[in-house]
Short mmCIF file of C-alpha atoms in Angstrom, two decimals:
data_model
loop_
_atom_site.label_atom_id
_atom_site.label_comp_id
_atom_site.label_asym_id
_atom_site.label_seq_id
_atom_site.Cartn_x
_atom_site.Cartn_y
_atom_site.Cartn_z
CA PRO A 1 73.93 1.08 52.10
CA LYS A 2 70.41 1.91 53.15
CA MET A 3 67.67 3.10 50.76
CA SER A 4 65.58 5.94 52.10
CA MET A 5 62.96 5.70 49.28
CA THR A 6 60.32 3.04 48.80
CA GLY A 7 59.44 1.88 45.31
CA ALA A 8 56.00 2.42 43.78
CA THR A 9 53.92 1.98 40.63
CA LEU A 10 53.81 5.03 38.39
CA LYS A 11 51.15 5.59 35.74
CA VAL A 12 51.84 8.26 33.17
CA ALA A 13 50.27 9.14 29.87
CA ALA A 14 52.38 8.68 26.79
CA GLY A 15 54.52 11.72 26.17
CA VAL A 16 54.30 12.97 29.77
CA LYS A 17 57.68 12.98 31.60
CA ALA A 18 58.13 10.34 34.32
CA TYR A 19 60.24 11.08 37.45
CA MET A 20 61.63 8.42 39.90
CA GLN A 21 63.71 9.33 42.98
CA CYS A 22 66.51 7.32 44.57
CA LYS A 23 68.20 8.23 47.90
CA ALA A 24 70.64 6.03 49.81
CA THR A 25 73.03 6.46 52.73
CA GLY A 26 76.09 4.48 53.70
CA ASP A 27 79.72 4.56 54.76
CA PRO A 28 81.56 4.56 52.57
CA ALA A 29 79.14 6.50 50.32
CA PRO A 30 77.36 4.09 47.97
CA THR A 31 77.45 4.10 44.21
CA ILE A 32 74.00 4.59 42.58
CA THR A 33 72.96 2.88 39.33
CA TRP A 34 69.63 2.48 37.42
CA ASP A 35 68.52 -0.39 35.24
CA LYS A 36 65.31 -1.32 33.43
CA ASP A 37 64.35 -4.97 33.61
CA GLY A 38 68.04 -5.79 34.31
CA THR A 39 69.57 -3.60 31.59
CA PRO A 40 71.42 -0.38 32.49
CA VAL A 41 69.31 2.55 31.36
CA HIS A 42 72.23 4.40 29.79
CA LEU A 43 72.44 1.55 27.30
CA LEU A 44 68.77 1.79 26.33
CA SER A 45 67.87 5.28 25.21
CA SER A 46 68.95 8.87 25.32
CA ARG A 47 65.50 9.66 26.70
CA TYR A 48 66.70 8.37 30.10
CA SER A 49 68.59 10.84 32.31
CA VAL A 50 70.05 10.37 35.84
CA ASN A 51 70.57 13.46 37.98
CA LYS A 52 74.05 13.27 39.52
CA ASP A 53 73.01 15.40 42.50
CA ASN A 54 70.09 13.35 43.79
CA TRP A 55 70.27 10.28 41.53
CA ALA A 56 66.71 10.78 40.30
CA LEU A 57 65.80 9.11 37.00
CA ARG A 58 63.87 11.07 34.40
CA VAL A 59 62.16 9.47 31.38
CA PHE A 60 61.42 12.04 28.72
CA THR A 61 58.35 11.50 26.46
CA PRO A 62 57.60 7.98 27.70
CA GLN A 63 56.37 5.49 25.15
CA ILE A 64 54.86 2.06 25.35
CA ASP A 65 58.36 0.56 25.08
CA ASP A 66 59.25 2.30 28.33
CA VAL A 67 56.80 0.20 30.33
CA GLY A 68 58.67 -1.99 32.82
CA ASN A 69 60.40 -2.28 36.21
CA TYR A 70 63.05 0.35 37.01
CA THR A 71 65.48 -0.55 39.84
CA CYS A 72 67.74 1.86 41.71
CA THR A 73 70.77 0.01 43.27
CA ALA A 74 73.07 1.44 45.98
CA THR A 75 76.40 -0.40 46.31
CA ASN A 76 79.54 -0.07 48.51
CA ARG A 77 82.10 -2.57 49.68
CA LEU A 78 79.90 -3.50 52.60
CA GLY A 79 76.81 -4.43 50.65
CA VAL A 80 73.91 -3.59 48.31
CA ASP A 81 70.40 -2.13 48.73
CA LYS A 82 67.70 -1.68 46.06
CA THR A 83 64.32 -0.09 45.41
CA THR A 84 62.12 -0.75 42.36
CA TYR A 85 59.55 1.35 40.51
CA THR A 86 57.00 -0.06 38.07
CA LEU A 87 56.32 2.33 35.19
CA LEU A 88 53.05 2.02 33.31
CA VAL A 89 52.81 4.20 30.24
CA MET A 90 49.12 4.66 29.39
CA VAL A 91 49.01 4.45 25.62
CA GLN A 92 46.03 4.90 23.37
CA PRO A 93 45.63 1.84 21.10
CA GLU A 94 47.34 1.80 17.73
CA SER A 95 45.62 -0.55 15.29
CA GLN A 96 46.06 -2.13 11.89
CA ILE A 97 44.34 -4.75 9.71
CA VAL A 98 46.69 -7.72 9.53
CA SER A 99 44.84 -9.63 6.81
CA PRO A 100 44.38 -7.85 3.47
CA SER A 101 42.34 -4.73 4.08
CA ASN A 102 40.56 -5.16 0.75
CA LEU A 103 39.20 -8.68 0.31
CA THR A 104 37.32 -10.16 -2.65
CA VAL A 105 35.63 -13.44 -1.78
CA MET A 106 32.89 -15.75 -3.03
CA GLU A 107 29.66 -16.00 -1.11
CA LEU A 108 29.11 -19.10 1.05
CA THR A 109 32.84 -19.43 1.77
CA ASN A 110 34.36 -19.12 5.27
CA GLN A 111 36.53 -16.03 5.74
CA GLN A 112 38.12 -13.98 8.50
CA LEU A 113 39.44 -10.48 9.07
CA VAL A 114 42.21 -9.82 11.66
CA CYS A 115 42.65 -6.51 13.47
CA ARG A 116 45.76 -5.99 15.67
CA SER A 117 46.24 -3.30 18.30
CA ARG A 118 48.89 -2.28 20.82
CA GLY A 119 48.04 -0.28 23.92
CA VAL A 120 48.18 0.07 27.70
CA PRO A 121 46.01 -0.82 29.42
CA ARG A 122 44.86 -3.74 27.32
CA PRO A 123 42.63 -2.62 24.46
CA PHE A 124 39.27 -4.17 23.62
CA PHE A 125 37.72 -4.41 20.17
CA GLU A 126 34.47 -4.02 18.30
CA TRP A 127 33.65 -4.37 14.61
CA LEU A 128 31.28 -1.98 12.87
CA ILE A 129 29.40 -3.45 9.92
CA LYS A 130 26.66 -1.77 7.90
CA ASN A 131 23.12 -2.40 9.13
CA ASN A 132 24.40 -4.45 12.09
CA PRO A 133 24.96 -3.69 15.76
CA PRO A 134 28.62 -3.60 16.86
CA ILE A 135 30.21 -7.05 17.03
CA ARG A 136 32.30 -7.67 20.14
CA ALA A 137 34.20 -10.71 21.40
CA ASP A 138 31.81 -13.65 21.20
CA THR A 139 30.87 -15.44 24.39
CA THR A 140 28.40 -17.89 22.80
CA THR A 141 30.96 -20.41 21.63
CA GLN A 142 31.36 -24.12 22.20
CA GLY A 143 35.03 -24.88 21.88
CA ASN A 144 36.09 -23.34 18.58
CA VAL A 145 32.60 -23.52 17.05
CA SER A 146 30.49 -20.38 17.26
CA LEU A 147 26.73 -20.44 17.46
CA LYS A 148 26.58 -17.38 15.20
CA ARG A 149 27.33 -16.85 11.53
CA LEU A 150 29.18 -13.60 12.20
CA TYR A 151 31.29 -13.36 15.37
CA SER A 152 34.70 -12.32 16.72
CA ILE A 153 37.24 -13.48 19.30
CA GLU A 154 40.19 -11.70 20.97
CA ARG A 155 43.66 -12.99 21.81
CA GLU A 156 47.02 -11.75 23.13
CA VAL A 157 49.86 -12.26 20.67
CA ASP A 158 52.72 -10.36 22.39
CA GLU A 159 53.41 -8.05 25.29
CA HIS A 160 50.80 -5.28 25.10
CA VAL A 161 49.76 -6.55 21.63
CA TYR A 162 46.29 -8.00 21.02
CA GLU A 163 44.20 -9.16 18.09
CA SER A 164 40.53 -9.42 17.23
CA VAL A 165 39.48 -11.95 14.59
CA LEU A 166 36.16 -11.45 12.79
CA TYR A 167 34.76 -14.71 11.38
CA PHE A 168 32.31 -15.11 8.49
CA GLN A 169 30.80 -18.60 8.66
CA PRO A 170 29.94 -18.37 5.82
CA VAL A 171 30.05 -15.13 3.84
CA ASN A 172 26.62 -13.79 2.91
CA TYR A 173 26.12 -11.71 -0.21
CA LYS A 174 24.83 -8.89 2.01
CA ASP A 175 28.22 -8.74 3.80
CA PHE A 176 29.86 -6.80 0.99
CA GLY A 177 30.91 -3.27 1.86
CA ASN A 178 33.14 -1.44 4.32
CA PHE A 179 34.05 -2.62 7.82
CA ALA A 180 35.67 -0.76 10.71
CA CYS A 181 37.74 -2.22 13.54
CA VAL A 182 37.71 -0.06 16.67
CA ALA A 183 40.21 -0.70 19.51
CA TYR A 184 39.68 1.19 22.77
CA ASN A 185 40.95 1.48 26.34
CA ASP A 186 40.77 4.05 29.14
CA ILE A 187 43.05 6.45 27.29
CA GLY A 188 41.34 6.55 23.92
CA HIS A 189 40.59 4.57 20.78
CA SER A 190 41.76 4.02 17.23
CA ARG A 191 39.90 2.93 14.11
CA VAL A 192 41.03 1.15 10.94
CA ARG A 193 38.94 0.21 7.93
CA ALA A 194 38.64 -2.80 5.66
CA SER A 195 36.45 -3.56 2.67
CA LEU A 196 34.87 -6.80 1.57
CA ASP A 197 33.75 -7.44 -1.99
CA VAL A 198 31.47 -10.47 -2.32
CA LEU A 199 30.95 -12.19 -5.64
CA PHE A 200 27.48 -13.75 -5.80
CA SER A 201 24.82 -15.09 -8.14
CA PRO A 202 21.60 -13.10 -8.74
CA LYS A 203 19.40 -12.49 -5.70
CA VAL A 204 15.74 -11.48 -5.87
CA LEU A 205 14.99 -8.22 -4.05
CA SER A 206 11.47 -7.43 -5.28
CA ASP A 207 8.40 -8.94 -3.66
CA HIS A 208 5.69 -10.71 -5.67
CA SER A 209 3.56 -13.81 -5.17
CA SER A 210 2.71 -15.86 -8.24
CA LEU A 211 -0.62 -16.64 -6.55
CA GLN A 212 -1.61 -12.98 -6.86
CA PRO A 213 -2.94 -12.33 -10.39
CA VAL A 214 -2.02 -9.19 -12.27
CA VAL A 215 -4.89 -7.47 -14.07
CA TRP A 216 -4.76 -5.94 -17.50
CA TRP A 217 -7.35 -4.48 -19.82
CA GLU A 218 -7.28 -2.96 -23.23
CA GLY A 219 -5.99 0.57 -23.22
CA HIS A 220 -4.44 0.14 -19.79
CA PRO A 221 -0.78 -1.02 -19.96
CA THR A 222 0.42 -3.15 -17.05
CA ASN A 223 3.86 -2.72 -15.47
CA LEU A 224 5.69 -5.92 -14.43
CA SER A 225 8.80 -5.28 -12.34
CA CYS A 226 11.75 -7.45 -11.27
CA VAL A 227 14.47 -6.15 -8.93
CA VAL A 228 17.65 -8.25 -8.70
CA ALA A 229 21.06 -7.86 -7.07
CA GLY A 230 24.22 -9.58 -8.25
CA ASN A 231 27.99 -9.20 -8.43
CA ASP A 232 28.54 -8.90 -11.32
CA VAL A 233 25.32 -7.12 -12.33
CA PRO A 234 22.86 -9.69 -13.75
CA GLU A 235 21.18 -9.71 -17.13
CA ILE A 236 17.38 -10.05 -17.01
CA THR A 237 15.39 -11.92 -19.67
CA TRP A 238 11.59 -11.88 -20.04
CA PHE A 239 9.36 -14.79 -21.08
CA ARG A 240 5.68 -15.11 -21.97
CA ASN A 241 4.03 -18.52 -21.79
CA ARG A 242 7.55 -20.00 -21.46
CA LYS A 243 8.79 -18.41 -24.68
CA ARG A 244 11.29 -15.59 -24.85
CA PHE A 245 9.40 -12.35 -25.05
CA THR A 246 10.19 -8.81 -26.14
CA CYS A 247 8.39 -6.35 -23.91
CA ASN A 248 6.27 -3.69 -25.57
CA LYS A 249 8.37 -1.24 -23.58
CA LEU A 250 11.36 -2.16 -21.43
CA GLU A 251 12.98 0.10 -18.84
CA GLU A 252 16.07 -0.90 -16.84
CA TRP A 253 18.29 1.00 -14.44
CA GLU A 254 21.26 0.02 -12.28
CA GLU A 255 22.40 1.13 -8.84
CA ALA A 256 25.56 -0.41 -7.37
CA SER A 257 25.10 -4.19 -7.76
CA GLN A 258 21.32 -3.89 -8.17
CA ILE A 259 19.29 -3.83 -11.38
CA THR A 260 15.58 -3.10 -11.86
CA SER A 261 13.83 -4.32 -15.01
CA SER A 262 10.34 -3.01 -15.79
CA CYS A 263 8.32 -4.64 -18.58
CA ILE A 264 5.26 -2.79 -19.91
CA VAL A 265 2.53 -5.17 -21.17
CA SER A 266 0.28 -3.50 -23.73
CA HIS A 267 -2.18 -4.55 -26.46
CA PRO A 268 -2.25 -8.29 -27.33
CA LEU A 269 -1.93 -7.47 -31.02
CA ILE A 270 1.29 -5.54 -30.38
CA LEU A 271 4.34 -7.76 -29.94
CA ASP A 272 2.24 -10.62 -28.58
CA GLY A 273 1.22 -8.85 -25.37
CA GLY A 274 -1.97 -9.07 -23.34
CA PRO A 275 -3.05 -11.85 -20.96
CA GLY A 276 -0.70 -14.76 -20.27
CA VAL A 277 1.95 -16.10 -17.90
CA TYR A 278 5.00 -13.82 -17.80
CA SER A 279 8.27 -14.50 -16.03
CA CYS A 280 11.66 -12.86 -15.60
CA ARG A 281 14.97 -14.65 -15.11
CA ALA A 282 18.33 -13.26 -14.03
CA LYS A 283 21.80 -14.54 -14.92
CA ASN A 284 25.42 -13.57 -14.34
CA ARG A 285 28.72 -15.47 -14.48
CA TYR A 286 28.22 -16.84 -10.97
CA GLY A 287 24.78 -18.33 -11.49
CA LYS A 288 21.20 -17.83 -12.65
CA THR A 289 17.84 -17.79 -10.95
CA PRO A 290 14.13 -17.42 -11.79
CA VAL A 291 12.84 -14.18 -10.33
CA HIS A 292 9.06 -13.81 -10.60
CA GLU A 293 6.10 -15.33 -12.40
CA PHE A 294 3.17 -13.05 -13.24
CA HIS A 295 -0.26 -14.41 -14.14
CA VAL A 296 -1.75 -11.60 -16.21
CA ARG A 297 -5.53 -11.76 -16.57
CA GLU A 298 -7.77 -9.51 -18.61
CA ASN A 299 -10.40 -7.52 -16.75
CA PHE A 300 -13.62 -6.24 -18.28
CA PRO A 301 -16.04 -3.36 -17.77
CA PRO A 302 -19.43 -4.09 -16.17
CA ALA A 303 -22.18 -5.98 -17.99
CA ALA A 304 -25.24 -4.20 -19.37
CA VAL A 305 -27.42 -2.78 -16.60
CA GLU A 306 -30.92 -4.10 -15.99
CA PHE A 307 -33.30 -1.43 -14.70
CA SER A 308 -36.99 -0.81 -14.06
CA THR A 309 -39.20 1.96 -12.70
CA VAL A 310 -40.07 1.50 -9.03
CA SER A 311 -41.85 4.79 -8.33
CA VAL A 312 -43.18 7.81 -10.18
CA LYS A 313 -43.77 11.02 -8.26
CA PRO A 314 -44.33 14.58 -9.36
CA ASP A 315 -41.01 15.80 -10.71
CA GLU A 316 -39.18 12.54 -9.83
CA VAL A 317 -38.77 8.97 -11.07
CA VAL A 318 -36.85 6.29 -9.15
CA LEU A 319 -35.19 3.47 -11.08
CA ALA A 320 -34.05 0.16 -9.59
CA VAL A 321 -30.82 -1.05 -11.21
CA LYS A 322 -29.07 -4.39 -11.19
CA ILE A 323 -25.72 -5.29 -12.74
CA PRO A 324 -25.37 -8.98 -13.64
CA LYS A 325 -22.17 -10.60 -12.41
CA LYS A 326 -19.51 -11.37 -14.96
CA ARG A 327 -16.21 -13.24 -14.68
CA ASP A 328 -13.01 -11.18 -14.43
CA THR A 329 -15.07 -8.06 -13.91
CA PRO A 330 -14.25 -5.77 -10.98
CA PRO A 331 -17.27 -4.61 -8.98
CA ALA A 332 -19.07 -1.54 -10.26
CA THR A 333 -18.61 1.63 -8.25
CA TYR A 334 -21.65 3.52 -9.57
CA VAL A 335 -24.22 3.76 -12.38
CA LEU A 336 -24.80 6.75 -14.63
CA ALA A 337 -28.27 7.46 -16.05
CA SER A 338 -28.88 9.98 -18.83
CA TYR A 339 -32.44 10.94 -19.80
CA LYS A 340 -34.33 13.32 -22.08
CA LEU A 341 -37.84 13.82 -23.39
CA ALA A 342 -38.70 11.51 -26.25
CA GLY A 343 -38.96 13.24 -29.61
CA ASP A 344 -37.63 16.58 -30.72
CA VAL A 345 -39.40 19.91 -30.76
CA GLY A 346 -39.17 21.65 -34.11
CA GLY A 347 -36.15 19.61 -35.06
CA VAL A 348 -34.23 20.83 -32.02
CA PRO A 349 -32.95 17.99 -29.79
CA ASN A 350 -34.26 17.99 -26.25
CA PRO A 351 -31.71 18.66 -23.52
CA GLU A 352 -30.24 15.59 -21.87
CA TYR A 353 -29.64 15.26 -18.13
CA GLU A 354 -27.45 12.91 -16.09
CA ARG A 355 -27.77 11.43 -12.62
CA MET A 356 -25.48 9.07 -10.69
CA GLY A 357 -26.48 6.29 -8.32
CA ASP A 358 -24.58 4.06 -5.91
CA VAL A 359 -24.60 0.28 -6.08
CA ASP A 360 -23.87 -2.27 -3.36
CA LYS A 361 -21.55 -5.27 -3.44
CA GLN A 362 -24.27 -7.33 -5.12
CA GLY A 363 -24.46 -4.81 -7.97
CA GLU A 364 -27.88 -3.46 -6.96
CA GLY A 365 -28.99 0.08 -6.26
CA THR A 366 -31.25 2.94 -7.27
CA VAL A 367 -30.95 6.15 -9.23
CA LYS A 368 -33.30 9.13 -9.10
CA LEU A 369 -34.27 11.08 -12.20
CA VAL A 370 -35.31 14.56 -11.09
CA GLY A 371 -36.97 17.43 -12.93
CA VAL A 372 -39.14 15.17 -15.11
CA ARG A 373 -42.53 16.21 -16.50
CA GLU A 374 -45.68 14.33 -15.64
CA ASN A 375 -47.46 12.22 -18.24
CA SER A 376 -44.46 12.28 -20.57
CA GLU A 377 -42.19 9.77 -22.20
CA TYR A 378 -38.44 9.84 -21.56
CA VAL A 379 -35.59 8.05 -23.29
CA VAL A 380 -33.38 6.68 -20.51
CA LYS A 381 -29.85 5.30 -20.95
CA VAL A 382 -28.11 3.59 -18.02
CA ARG A 383 -24.57 2.25 -17.82
CA ALA A 384 -22.29 1.11 -14.97
CA ARG A 385 -18.66 1.91 -14.28
CA ASN A 386 -15.84 -0.02 -12.54
CA SER A 387 -12.06 0.30 -12.42
CA VAL A 388 -11.82 -0.74 -16.08
CA GLY A 389 -14.36 1.75 -17.40
CA PHE A 390 -17.98 2.06 -18.47
CA GLY A 391 -20.01 -0.91 -19.60
CA PRO A 392 -22.55 -0.91 -22.44
CA GLU A 393 -25.65 1.29 -22.29
CA THR A 394 -29.09 -0.09 -21.66
CA VAL A 395 -31.72 2.09 -23.38
CA SER A 396 -35.43 2.16 -22.58
CA VAL A 397 -38.42 4.51 -22.79
CA ILE A 398 -40.31 5.19 -19.57
CA ASN A 399 -43.66 6.93 -18.96
CA THR A 400 -44.00 9.43 -16.14
CA ALA A 401 -47.80 9.14 -15.78
CA LEU A 402 -48.74 9.23 -12.11
CA PRO A 403 -50.52 6.11 -10.80
CA PRO A 404 -54.15 6.42 -9.47
CA ALA A 405 -54.22 8.09 -6.07
CA ALA A 406 -54.49 5.61 -3.25
CA THR A 407 -57.52 6.11 -0.91
CA GLU A 408 -57.11 5.43 2.76
CA THR A 409 -59.99 3.27 3.99
CA THR A 410 -61.63 3.88 7.39
CA PRO A 411 -64.71 2.19 8.94
CA TRP A 412 -67.05 5.12 8.26
CA MET A 413 -65.80 5.46 4.68
CA SER A 414 -66.42 1.75 4.20
CA THR A 415 -70.03 2.35 5.24
CA ILE A 416 -70.38 5.15 2.71
CA SER A 417 -69.08 2.95 -0.05
CA THR A 418 -71.66 0.40 0.96
CA VAL A 419 -74.67 2.72 0.87
CA MET A 420 -73.61 4.88 -2.04
CA PRO A 421 -71.79 4.03 -5.27
CA ILE A 422 -69.15 6.21 -6.86
CA TYR A 423 -70.74 9.13 -8.72
CA ASP A 424 -69.98 9.87 -12.31
CA ASN A 425 -71.79 13.21 -12.89
CA SER A 426 -75.06 11.47 -13.80
CA TYR A 427 -77.52 12.97 -11.33
CA ASP A 428 -80.58 10.99 -12.46
CA GLU A 429 -78.69 7.74 -12.28
CA ASP A 430 -77.59 8.59 -8.75
CA VAL A 431 -81.17 9.26 -7.67
CA ASN A 432 -82.43 6.00 -9.11
CA GLN A 433 -79.70 4.12 -7.27
CA LEU A 434 -80.66 5.80 -4.01
CA THR A 435 -84.37 5.09 -4.49
CA ASN A 436 -83.70 1.41 -5.00
CA ARG A 437 -81.84 1.11 -1.69
CA ARG A 438 -84.77 1.68 0.66
CA ASP A 439 -83.69 -1.16 2.95
CA ASP A 440 -80.43 0.60 3.73
CA VAL A 441 -81.21 4.28 3.33
CA ARG A 442 -84.17 6.36 4.43
CA GLN A 443 -84.92 9.83 3.27
CA LEU A 444 -84.64 12.39 5.98
CA GLU A 445 -85.76 15.93 6.40
CA PHE A 446 -83.13 18.58 6.21
CA GLU A 447 -82.04 20.05 9.46
CA GLU A 448 -80.87 22.89 7.30
CA SER A 449 -81.88 24.00 3.87
CA PRO A 450 -79.88 22.59 1.00
CA GLU A 451 -78.88 26.15 0.20
CA ALA A 452 -77.30 26.39 3.65
CA LEU A 453 -75.22 23.36 2.75
CA GLY A 454 -74.07 25.06 -0.43
CA VAL A 455 -75.64 22.41 -2.67
CA ARG A 456 -78.50 22.38 -5.18
CA SER A 457 -82.02 22.13 -3.71
CA SER A 458 -82.60 18.93 -5.63
CA ALA A 459 -79.82 17.17 -3.67
CA TYR A 460 -80.58 14.36 -1.29
CA CYS A 461 -79.09 14.13 2.17
CA LEU A 462 -78.45 10.78 3.76
CA ARG A 463 -77.85 9.89 7.37
CA ILE A 464 -75.16 7.27 7.40
CA TYR A 465 -73.63 5.04 10.03
CA GLY A 466 -72.60 7.02 13.09
CA GLY A 467 -75.16 9.81 12.65
CA CYS A 468 -73.21 11.69 9.98
CA TRP A 469 -74.88 13.59 7.18
CA PHE A 470 -73.85 13.15 3.58
CA CYS A 471 -75.41 15.17 0.77
CA PRO A 472 -74.55 14.02 -2.76
CA THR A 473 -74.97 16.48 -5.58
CA ASN A 474 -74.22 16.52 -9.22
CA PHE A 475 -71.07 18.50 -8.50
CA MET A 476 -67.83 16.68 -9.11
CA PHE A 477 -67.29 13.70 -6.88
CA PHE A 478 -64.48 15.19 -4.84
CA ILE A 479 -66.64 18.26 -3.95
CA SER A 480 -69.10 15.91 -2.28
CA TRP A 481 -66.30 14.46 -0.20
CA ILE A 482 -65.23 17.91 0.88
CA LEU A 483 -68.79 18.67 2.03
CA LEU A 484 -68.83 15.40 3.91
CA VAL A 485 -65.72 16.36 5.85
CA LEU A 486 -67.08 19.83 6.64
CA ARG A 487 -70.55 18.69 7.66
CA CYS A 488 -70.08 15.33 9.31
CA HIS A 489 -68.41 14.77 12.65
CA CYS A 490 -68.09 11.05 12.76
CA VAL A 491 -68.34 10.31 16.43
CA SER A 492 -70.57 7.39 17.21
#
């Protein structure tokens, strides 16, 4: 016999009919038979059918078990000829968890999960774990020892059957939850789930440093909080100065394996609260642990303000304030000054006004009192405020009398003060003083009549340094100065 067909490799998807031809010639005519891997196909499955007209083999709805070598044999009394086809059925992976799909384990023990899959072509695996990137076959191994705590390996256990083993070395309490094993090849993928329940002693989830003090002050309750996870759910106990303590107000709530305990610290006379060293401890049947230690310190309002008047102007007084430093006292943010006229009018209290002023980090600053009357007395109260509250008031009476006006001194004015004393409305006394200063002053004739100068005819005019004229009168002193400015052009 002589085969007229050449064998080949056929790839078909699962469920799609496969067709293999077989043609042979010979004399006498050969007998045609089909076998799969050495076993006649008619003995294997009813899904195999041989066409008696052309000896073609049909495989209906191929499955993964149909993968193999199919041989067509032509035989007569003179000899034998064969041709072979290789059938590959492309099968999407089918997976299962071999180890228990619901595991309960203790933390810090070594455990493994096994996922098995069958498929063509060979499937590959990845594990999906909460809050972690997919875990694939580990390549960072030395022999059988992995360099990672959580890793997987893959192995072939049978024809077209493979496994992925996920190792926990060891189990961490955060590993509890659901896992997914995904097997995939070019045809598709399958997914199976497993759950891991981890029994563990209490774990601290909240963040607090014992070096960071917690502040408290009267009238301001302080909230101390401990957040702990545990399986089973822990019980939290509070202590103050190393003695068991009943919180003024205790709030607790649970979520999954997590518990939050919030202790409200209130007045020291109520249930032994107030400043002290507080701590919370957690315990369940798998262990116990200290959680946090809180150093609660009492804070105070600012000390009494020291203040003084730094300037008095028409309608305004500026106060300088200083807040003495005091231990356990937060810095003041501002000062508040209230002020009113001293005394009452007809039994009716005077209105009181308030002004705020900023202070710097050293506790110093200023505050302006506006709308004040001149030459009056005011009752002023000043107090400072910080995060705790207002400090005590400092009370004082201030006077709003304006200080004497400052006179700017120039060279020609200095000369005037040398030759002429300040006048005090005593005309005769002024004349006598002028007469006695003949060495410095000489009487001069008027260039203009005294009436033209707008002064009394009995006035004297003096030529002073620089050729300026000055005519004192018994008008008020400031009128004489005005005349000096109008009459004299002090250009030497």
